[in-house]
mmCIF file of C-alpha atoms in Angstrom:
data_model
loop_
_atom_site.group_PDB
_atom_site.id
_atom_site.type_symbol
_atom_site.label_atom_id
_atom_site.label_comp_id
_atom_site.label_asym_id
_atom_site.label_seq_id
_atom_site.Cartn_x
_atom_site.Cartn_y
_atom_site.Cartn_z
ATOM 1 C CA UNK C 1 -24.648 96.114 -89.320
ATOM 2 C CA UNK C 2 -20.997 95.134 -89.083
ATOM 3 C CA UNK C 3 -19.437 93.769 -85.898
ATOM 4 C CA UNK C 4 -15.721 94.052 -85.136
ATOM 5 C CA UNK C 5 -14.343 91.979 -82.253
ATOM 6 C CA UNK C 6 -11.462 94.062 -80.921
ATOM 7 C CA UNK C 7 -8.239 92.176 -80.222
ATOM 8 C CA UNK C 8 -7.449 92.482 -76.504
ATOM 9 C CA UNK C 9 -3.739 92.663 -77.342
ATOM 10 C CA UNK C 10 -4.140 96.228 -78.617
ATOM 11 C CA UNK C 11 -5.940 97.415 -75.476
ATOM 12 C CA UNK C 12 -3.166 98.632 -73.201
ATOM 13 C CA UNK C 13 -5.521 99.293 -70.268
ATOM 14 C CA UNK C 14 -6.887 95.754 -70.164
ATOM 15 C CA UNK C 15 -6.718 94.645 -66.508
ATOM 16 C CA UNK C 16 -4.020 92.011 -66.110
ATOM 17 C CA UNK C 17 -4.822 90.959 -62.553
ATOM 18 C CA UNK C 18 -8.389 89.732 -63.106
ATOM 19 C CA UNK C 19 -9.839 86.353 -64.073
ATOM 20 C CA UNK C 20 -12.820 88.070 -65.693
ATOM 21 C CA UNK C 21 -13.215 87.172 -69.364
ATOM 22 C CA UNK C 22 -13.384 90.564 -71.128
ATOM 23 C CA UNK C 23 -14.515 91.118 -74.717
ATOM 24 C CA UNK C 24 -14.820 94.391 -76.637
ATOM 25 C CA UNK C 25 -16.999 94.906 -79.712
ATOM 26 C CA UNK C 26 -17.402 97.773 -82.159
ATOM 27 C CA UNK C 27 -20.701 97.726 -84.050
ATOM 28 C CA UNK C 28 -21.240 99.975 -87.059
ATOM 29 C CA UNK C 29 -24.719 100.712 -88.403
ATOM 30 C CA UNK C 30 -24.891 102.566 -91.722
ATOM 31 C CA UNK C 31 -28.674 102.505 -92.170
ATOM 32 C CA UNK C 32 -31.072 102.494 -89.223
ATOM 33 C CA UNK C 33 -34.172 101.597 -91.258
ATOM 34 C CA UNK C 34 -33.433 97.849 -91.577
ATOM 35 C CA UNK C 35 -32.440 97.727 -87.914
ATOM 36 C CA UNK C 36 -35.705 99.361 -86.832
ATOM 37 C CA UNK C 37 -37.656 96.815 -88.897
ATOM 38 C CA UNK C 38 -35.689 94.030 -87.241
ATOM 39 C CA UNK C 39 -36.421 95.495 -83.809
ATOM 40 C CA UNK C 40 -40.139 95.671 -84.535
ATOM 41 C CA UNK C 41 -40.195 92.072 -85.782
ATOM 42 C CA UNK C 42 -38.124 90.881 -82.841
ATOM 43 C CA UNK C 43 -40.288 92.643 -80.255
ATOM 44 C CA UNK C 44 -43.555 91.574 -81.881
ATOM 45 C CA UNK C 45 -42.561 87.897 -82.048
ATOM 46 C CA UNK C 46 -44.012 86.316 -78.913
ATOM 47 C CA UNK C 47 -43.448 82.702 -79.934
ATOM 48 C CA UNK C 48 -41.057 82.356 -76.970
ATOM 49 C CA UNK C 49 -44.099 82.355 -74.674
ATOM 50 C CA UNK C 50 -45.167 78.975 -76.063
ATOM 51 C CA UNK C 51 -42.083 77.320 -74.563
ATOM 52 C CA UNK C 52 -42.853 78.402 -71.013
ATOM 53 C CA UNK C 53 -44.768 76.677 -68.240
ATOM 54 C CA UNK C 54 -48.495 77.431 -68.054
ATOM 55 C CA UNK C 55 -48.274 79.967 -65.230
ATOM 56 C CA UNK C 56 -45.447 81.889 -66.920
ATOM 57 C CA UNK C 57 -47.438 81.924 -70.164
ATOM 58 C CA UNK C 58 -50.274 83.790 -68.431
ATOM 59 C CA UNK C 59 -47.948 86.280 -66.727
ATOM 60 C CA UNK C 60 -45.783 87.139 -69.726
ATOM 61 C CA UNK C 61 -48.643 87.156 -72.230
ATOM 62 C CA UNK C 62 -50.403 89.854 -70.200
ATOM 63 C CA UNK C 63 -47.263 91.937 -69.684
ATOM 64 C CA UNK C 64 -45.790 91.553 -73.178
ATOM 65 C CA UNK C 65 -48.874 92.565 -75.165
ATOM 66 C CA UNK C 66 -49.202 95.934 -73.421
ATOM 67 C CA UNK C 67 -45.514 96.709 -73.847
ATOM 68 C CA UNK C 68 -45.401 95.632 -77.494
ATOM 69 C CA UNK C 69 -48.312 97.928 -78.343
ATOM 70 C CA UNK C 70 -46.630 100.813 -76.549
ATOM 71 C CA UNK C 71 -43.259 100.329 -78.248
ATOM 72 C CA UNK C 72 -44.604 99.689 -81.745
ATOM 73 C CA UNK C 73 -47.290 102.405 -81.795
ATOM 74 C CA UNK C 74 -45.718 105.162 -79.692
ATOM 75 C CA UNK C 75 -42.010 104.777 -80.434
ATOM 76 C CA UNK C 76 -41.244 102.809 -83.595
ATOM 77 C CA UNK C 77 -44.190 104.140 -85.644
ATOM 78 C CA UNK C 78 -43.115 107.730 -84.941
ATOM 79 C CA UNK C 79 -39.486 107.338 -86.042
ATOM 80 C CA UNK C 80 -38.492 109.489 -88.993
ATOM 81 C CA UNK C 81 -35.111 110.317 -90.494
ATOM 82 C CA UNK C 82 -34.069 111.999 -87.245
ATOM 83 C CA UNK C 83 -33.222 109.430 -84.606
ATOM 84 C CA UNK C 84 -34.306 110.178 -81.036
ATOM 85 C CA UNK C 85 -33.248 108.930 -77.625
ATOM 86 C CA UNK C 86 -36.165 106.506 -77.239
ATOM 87 C CA UNK C 87 -35.484 104.508 -80.385
ATOM 88 C CA UNK C 88 -31.736 105.020 -79.941
ATOM 89 C CA UNK C 89 -31.675 102.966 -76.761
ATOM 90 C CA UNK C 90 -33.625 100.166 -78.437
ATOM 91 C CA UNK C 91 -31.098 100.164 -81.285
ATOM 92 C CA UNK C 92 -28.195 99.903 -78.818
ATOM 93 C CA UNK C 93 -29.922 97.136 -76.822
ATOM 94 C CA UNK C 94 -30.943 95.130 -79.886
ATOM 95 C CA UNK C 95 -27.569 95.488 -81.619
ATOM 96 C CA UNK C 96 -25.669 94.520 -78.486
ATOM 97 C CA UNK C 97 -27.791 91.463 -77.780
ATOM 98 C CA UNK C 98 -27.656 90.440 -81.452
ATOM 99 C CA UNK C 99 -23.853 90.717 -81.459
ATOM 100 C CA UNK C 100 -23.602 88.497 -78.373
ATOM 101 C CA UNK C 101 -25.735 85.893 -80.112
ATOM 102 C CA UNK C 102 -23.791 86.037 -83.390
ATOM 103 C CA UNK C 103 -20.230 86.445 -82.112
ATOM 104 C CA UNK C 104 -20.336 84.444 -78.888
ATOM 105 C CA UNK C 105 -23.258 82.020 -79.330
ATOM 106 C CA UNK C 106 -25.265 83.528 -76.486
ATOM 107 C CA UNK C 107 -28.875 82.555 -75.945
ATOM 108 C CA UNK C 108 -31.066 85.645 -76.126
ATOM 109 C CA UNK C 109 -33.677 86.345 -73.472
ATOM 110 C CA UNK C 110 -36.676 88.506 -74.507
ATOM 111 C CA UNK C 111 -36.331 92.245 -74.001
ATOM 112 C CA UNK C 112 -36.516 93.128 -70.319
ATOM 113 C CA UNK C 113 -39.507 95.412 -70.778
ATOM 114 C CA UNK C 114 -41.571 92.540 -72.153
ATOM 115 C CA UNK C 115 -41.101 90.515 -68.984
ATOM 116 C CA UNK C 116 -42.115 93.085 -66.402
ATOM 117 C CA UNK C 117 -45.405 94.672 -65.484
ATOM 118 C CA UNK C 118 -44.251 98.201 -66.358
ATOM 119 C CA UNK C 119 -45.671 99.181 -69.768
ATOM 120 C CA UNK C 120 -42.717 101.311 -70.858
ATOM 121 C CA UNK C 121 -39.391 102.284 -69.402
ATOM 122 C CA UNK C 122 -37.194 99.864 -67.521
ATOM 123 C CA UNK C 123 -35.878 100.603 -64.016
ATOM 124 C CA UNK C 124 -33.399 97.717 -64.191
ATOM 125 C CA UNK C 125 -31.166 96.161 -66.815
ATOM 126 C CA UNK C 126 -32.153 96.590 -70.465
ATOM 127 C CA UNK C 127 -31.294 93.201 -71.940
ATOM 128 C CA UNK C 128 -30.098 89.767 -70.891
ATOM 129 C CA UNK C 129 -28.494 86.701 -72.417
ATOM 130 C CA UNK C 130 -26.989 83.388 -71.371
ATOM 131 C CA UNK C 131 -23.382 82.925 -72.402
ATOM 132 C CA UNK C 132 -21.967 79.761 -73.944
ATOM 133 C CA UNK C 133 -20.412 79.047 -70.548
ATOM 134 C CA UNK C 134 -23.824 79.233 -68.839
ATOM 135 C CA UNK C 135 -23.433 82.584 -67.151
ATOM 136 C CA UNK C 136 -26.388 84.943 -67.050
ATOM 137 C CA UNK C 137 -25.357 88.253 -68.610
ATOM 138 C CA UNK C 138 -27.026 91.460 -67.453
ATOM 139 C CA UNK C 139 -26.893 94.176 -70.115
ATOM 140 C CA UNK C 140 -27.156 97.944 -69.742
ATOM 141 C CA UNK C 141 -27.697 100.168 -72.802
ATOM 142 C CA UNK C 142 -27.113 103.909 -73.023
ATOM 143 C CA UNK C 143 -27.653 106.187 -76.005
ATOM 144 C CA UNK C 144 -26.753 109.771 -76.790
ATOM 145 C CA UNK C 145 -27.153 111.619 -80.058
ATOM 146 C CA UNK C 146 -23.830 113.459 -79.802
ATOM 147 C CA UNK C 147 -21.720 111.844 -77.081
ATOM 148 C CA UNK C 148 -20.404 108.459 -75.922
ATOM 149 C CA UNK C 149 -22.143 107.518 -72.655
ATOM 150 C CA UNK C 150 -19.853 104.624 -71.739
ATOM 151 C CA UNK C 151 -19.359 105.979 -68.210
ATOM 152 C CA UNK C 152 -23.148 106.139 -67.711
ATOM 153 C CA UNK C 153 -23.507 102.476 -68.681
ATOM 154 C CA UNK C 154 -20.645 101.315 -66.451
ATOM 155 C CA UNK C 155 -21.717 103.399 -63.469
ATOM 156 C CA UNK C 156 -25.248 102.047 -63.783
ATOM 157 C CA UNK C 157 -23.972 98.473 -63.808
ATOM 158 C CA UNK C 158 -21.794 99.121 -60.769
ATOM 159 C CA UNK C 159 -24.798 100.566 -58.947
ATOM 160 C CA UNK C 160 -27.044 97.626 -59.894
ATOM 161 C CA UNK C 161 -24.682 94.772 -58.917
ATOM 162 C CA UNK C 162 -26.163 92.675 -56.130
ATOM 163 C CA UNK C 163 -29.357 94.740 -56.099
ATOM 164 C CA UNK C 164 -31.196 95.147 -59.387
ATOM 165 C CA UNK C 165 -29.637 92.025 -60.891
ATOM 166 C CA UNK C 166 -30.780 89.757 -58.075
ATOM 167 C CA UNK C 167 -34.148 91.501 -58.048
ATOM 168 C CA UNK C 168 -34.725 90.499 -61.668
ATOM 169 C CA UNK C 169 -34.180 86.769 -61.151
ATOM 170 C CA UNK C 170 -37.890 86.125 -60.552
ATOM 171 C CA UNK C 171 -38.711 87.327 -64.070
ATOM 172 C CA UNK C 172 -35.711 85.617 -65.652
ATOM 173 C CA UNK C 173 -36.048 82.222 -63.961
ATOM 174 C CA UNK C 174 -38.277 80.579 -66.649
ATOM 175 C CA UNK C 175 -35.518 81.148 -69.241
ATOM 176 C CA UNK C 176 -32.638 79.709 -67.224
ATOM 177 C CA UNK C 177 -31.252 76.194 -67.595
ATOM 178 C CA UNK C 178 -30.145 74.275 -64.511
ATOM 179 C CA UNK C 179 -26.430 75.022 -64.902
ATOM 180 C CA UNK C 180 -27.094 78.749 -65.268
ATOM 181 C CA UNK C 181 -29.283 78.650 -62.169
ATOM 182 C CA UNK C 182 -26.509 76.922 -60.248
ATOM 183 C CA UNK C 183 -24.018 79.547 -61.367
ATOM 184 C CA UNK C 184 -26.372 82.323 -60.276
ATOM 185 C CA UNK C 185 -26.825 80.717 -56.862
ATOM 186 C CA UNK C 186 -23.023 80.650 -56.596
ATOM 187 C CA UNK C 187 -22.998 84.363 -57.548
ATOM 188 C CA UNK C 188 -21.291 83.640 -60.864
ATOM 189 C CA UNK C 189 -22.562 85.943 -63.626
ATOM 190 C CA UNK C 190 -21.501 88.558 -66.147
ATOM 191 C CA UNK C 191 -22.349 91.992 -67.511
ATOM 192 C CA UNK C 192 -22.543 93.831 -70.819
ATOM 193 C CA UNK C 193 -22.136 97.595 -71.139
ATOM 194 C CA UNK C 194 -23.516 98.804 -74.471
ATOM 195 C CA UNK C 195 -23.311 102.446 -75.496
ATOM 196 C CA UNK C 196 -23.559 104.657 -78.550
ATOM 197 C CA UNK C 197 -20.172 105.712 -79.903
ATOM 198 C CA UNK C 198 -19.533 109.228 -81.146
ATOM 199 C CA UNK C 199 -15.823 109.808 -81.457
ATOM 200 C CA UNK C 200 -12.654 109.391 -83.486
ATOM 201 C CA UNK C 201 -10.899 106.554 -81.684
ATOM 202 C CA UNK C 202 -12.671 103.392 -80.600
ATOM 203 C CA UNK C 203 -9.469 102.145 -78.943
ATOM 204 C CA UNK C 204 -9.228 105.282 -76.798
ATOM 205 C CA UNK C 205 -12.850 104.937 -75.697
ATOM 206 C CA UNK C 206 -12.364 101.285 -74.769
ATOM 207 C CA UNK C 207 -9.124 102.009 -72.892
ATOM 208 C CA UNK C 208 -10.889 104.778 -70.979
ATOM 209 C CA UNK C 209 -13.627 102.322 -70.067
ATOM 210 C CA UNK C 210 -11.144 99.669 -68.969
ATOM 211 C CA UNK C 211 -9.368 101.991 -66.548
ATOM 212 C CA UNK C 212 -12.534 103.604 -65.164
ATOM 213 C CA UNK C 213 -13.501 103.273 -61.514
ATOM 214 C CA UNK C 214 -16.609 101.031 -61.997
ATOM 215 C CA UNK C 215 -14.526 98.422 -63.837
ATOM 216 C CA UNK C 216 -12.814 97.394 -60.609
ATOM 217 C CA UNK C 217 -16.082 96.081 -59.184
ATOM 218 C CA UNK C 218 -17.537 94.773 -62.434
ATOM 219 C CA UNK C 219 -14.552 92.558 -63.285
ATOM 220 C CA UNK C 220 -14.908 90.725 -59.989
ATOM 221 C CA UNK C 221 -17.494 88.757 -61.954
ATOM 222 C CA UNK C 222 -17.039 86.097 -64.616
ATOM 223 C CA UNK C 223 -17.565 87.942 -67.908
ATOM 224 C CA UNK C 224 -17.695 91.496 -69.238
ATOM 225 C CA UNK C 225 -18.644 92.712 -72.701
ATOM 226 C CA UNK C 226 -17.977 96.315 -73.734
ATOM 227 C CA UNK C 227 -20.052 97.084 -76.829
ATOM 228 C CA UNK C 228 -19.729 100.366 -78.701
ATOM 229 C CA UNK C 229 -22.510 101.015 -81.220
ATOM 230 C CA UNK C 230 -21.715 103.581 -83.915
ATOM 231 C CA UNK C 231 -24.450 105.025 -86.138
ATOM 232 C CA UNK C 232 -22.482 106.000 -89.228
#
């Protein structure tokens, strides 16, 4: 996996009238096999539960075990040389969250599906992190085998703002430090739109995203990360 942090100076559609801190990343993955192994190890590692309060330990232990078994046995174990949509979305989510940790020193929060009672599938955001400036980042991941679903990711975020994000705070609360909680109470947060990239020009895709309709609402918040994941 290689991660390229795009220089904002070459993005002509970057909004100039917003205080939102915008970052664009281009991730390239040449071999999915190591990534899938990393995903399995990351999902199966439940050591994060040990750091929680006793009540949270009981809740997340029960929810996580069922989801881990479902993901590992029904999705990861059945992956062959032909990538499918199910594993594709996990690759986009994992790669995006990993890039935020590596490039911007974000604190990762366990995969959203592991925190909720639903065994598979996630009706809300796909991944979360806490930025170095203590903003909770809500991440949406979209995957397509032959297209670039950046509009799907952005439209989903726009739809979820103030609804799904606030509705997830109960599950996320055990992972939040006091400053991040204060920022959330003050409605200060950020978003990450991660999507598979199938195209010739990453700059064109990012410019299209930056001048899209959902951006106007999204950049009213503190931070935005646009993350294009290319399976080479």
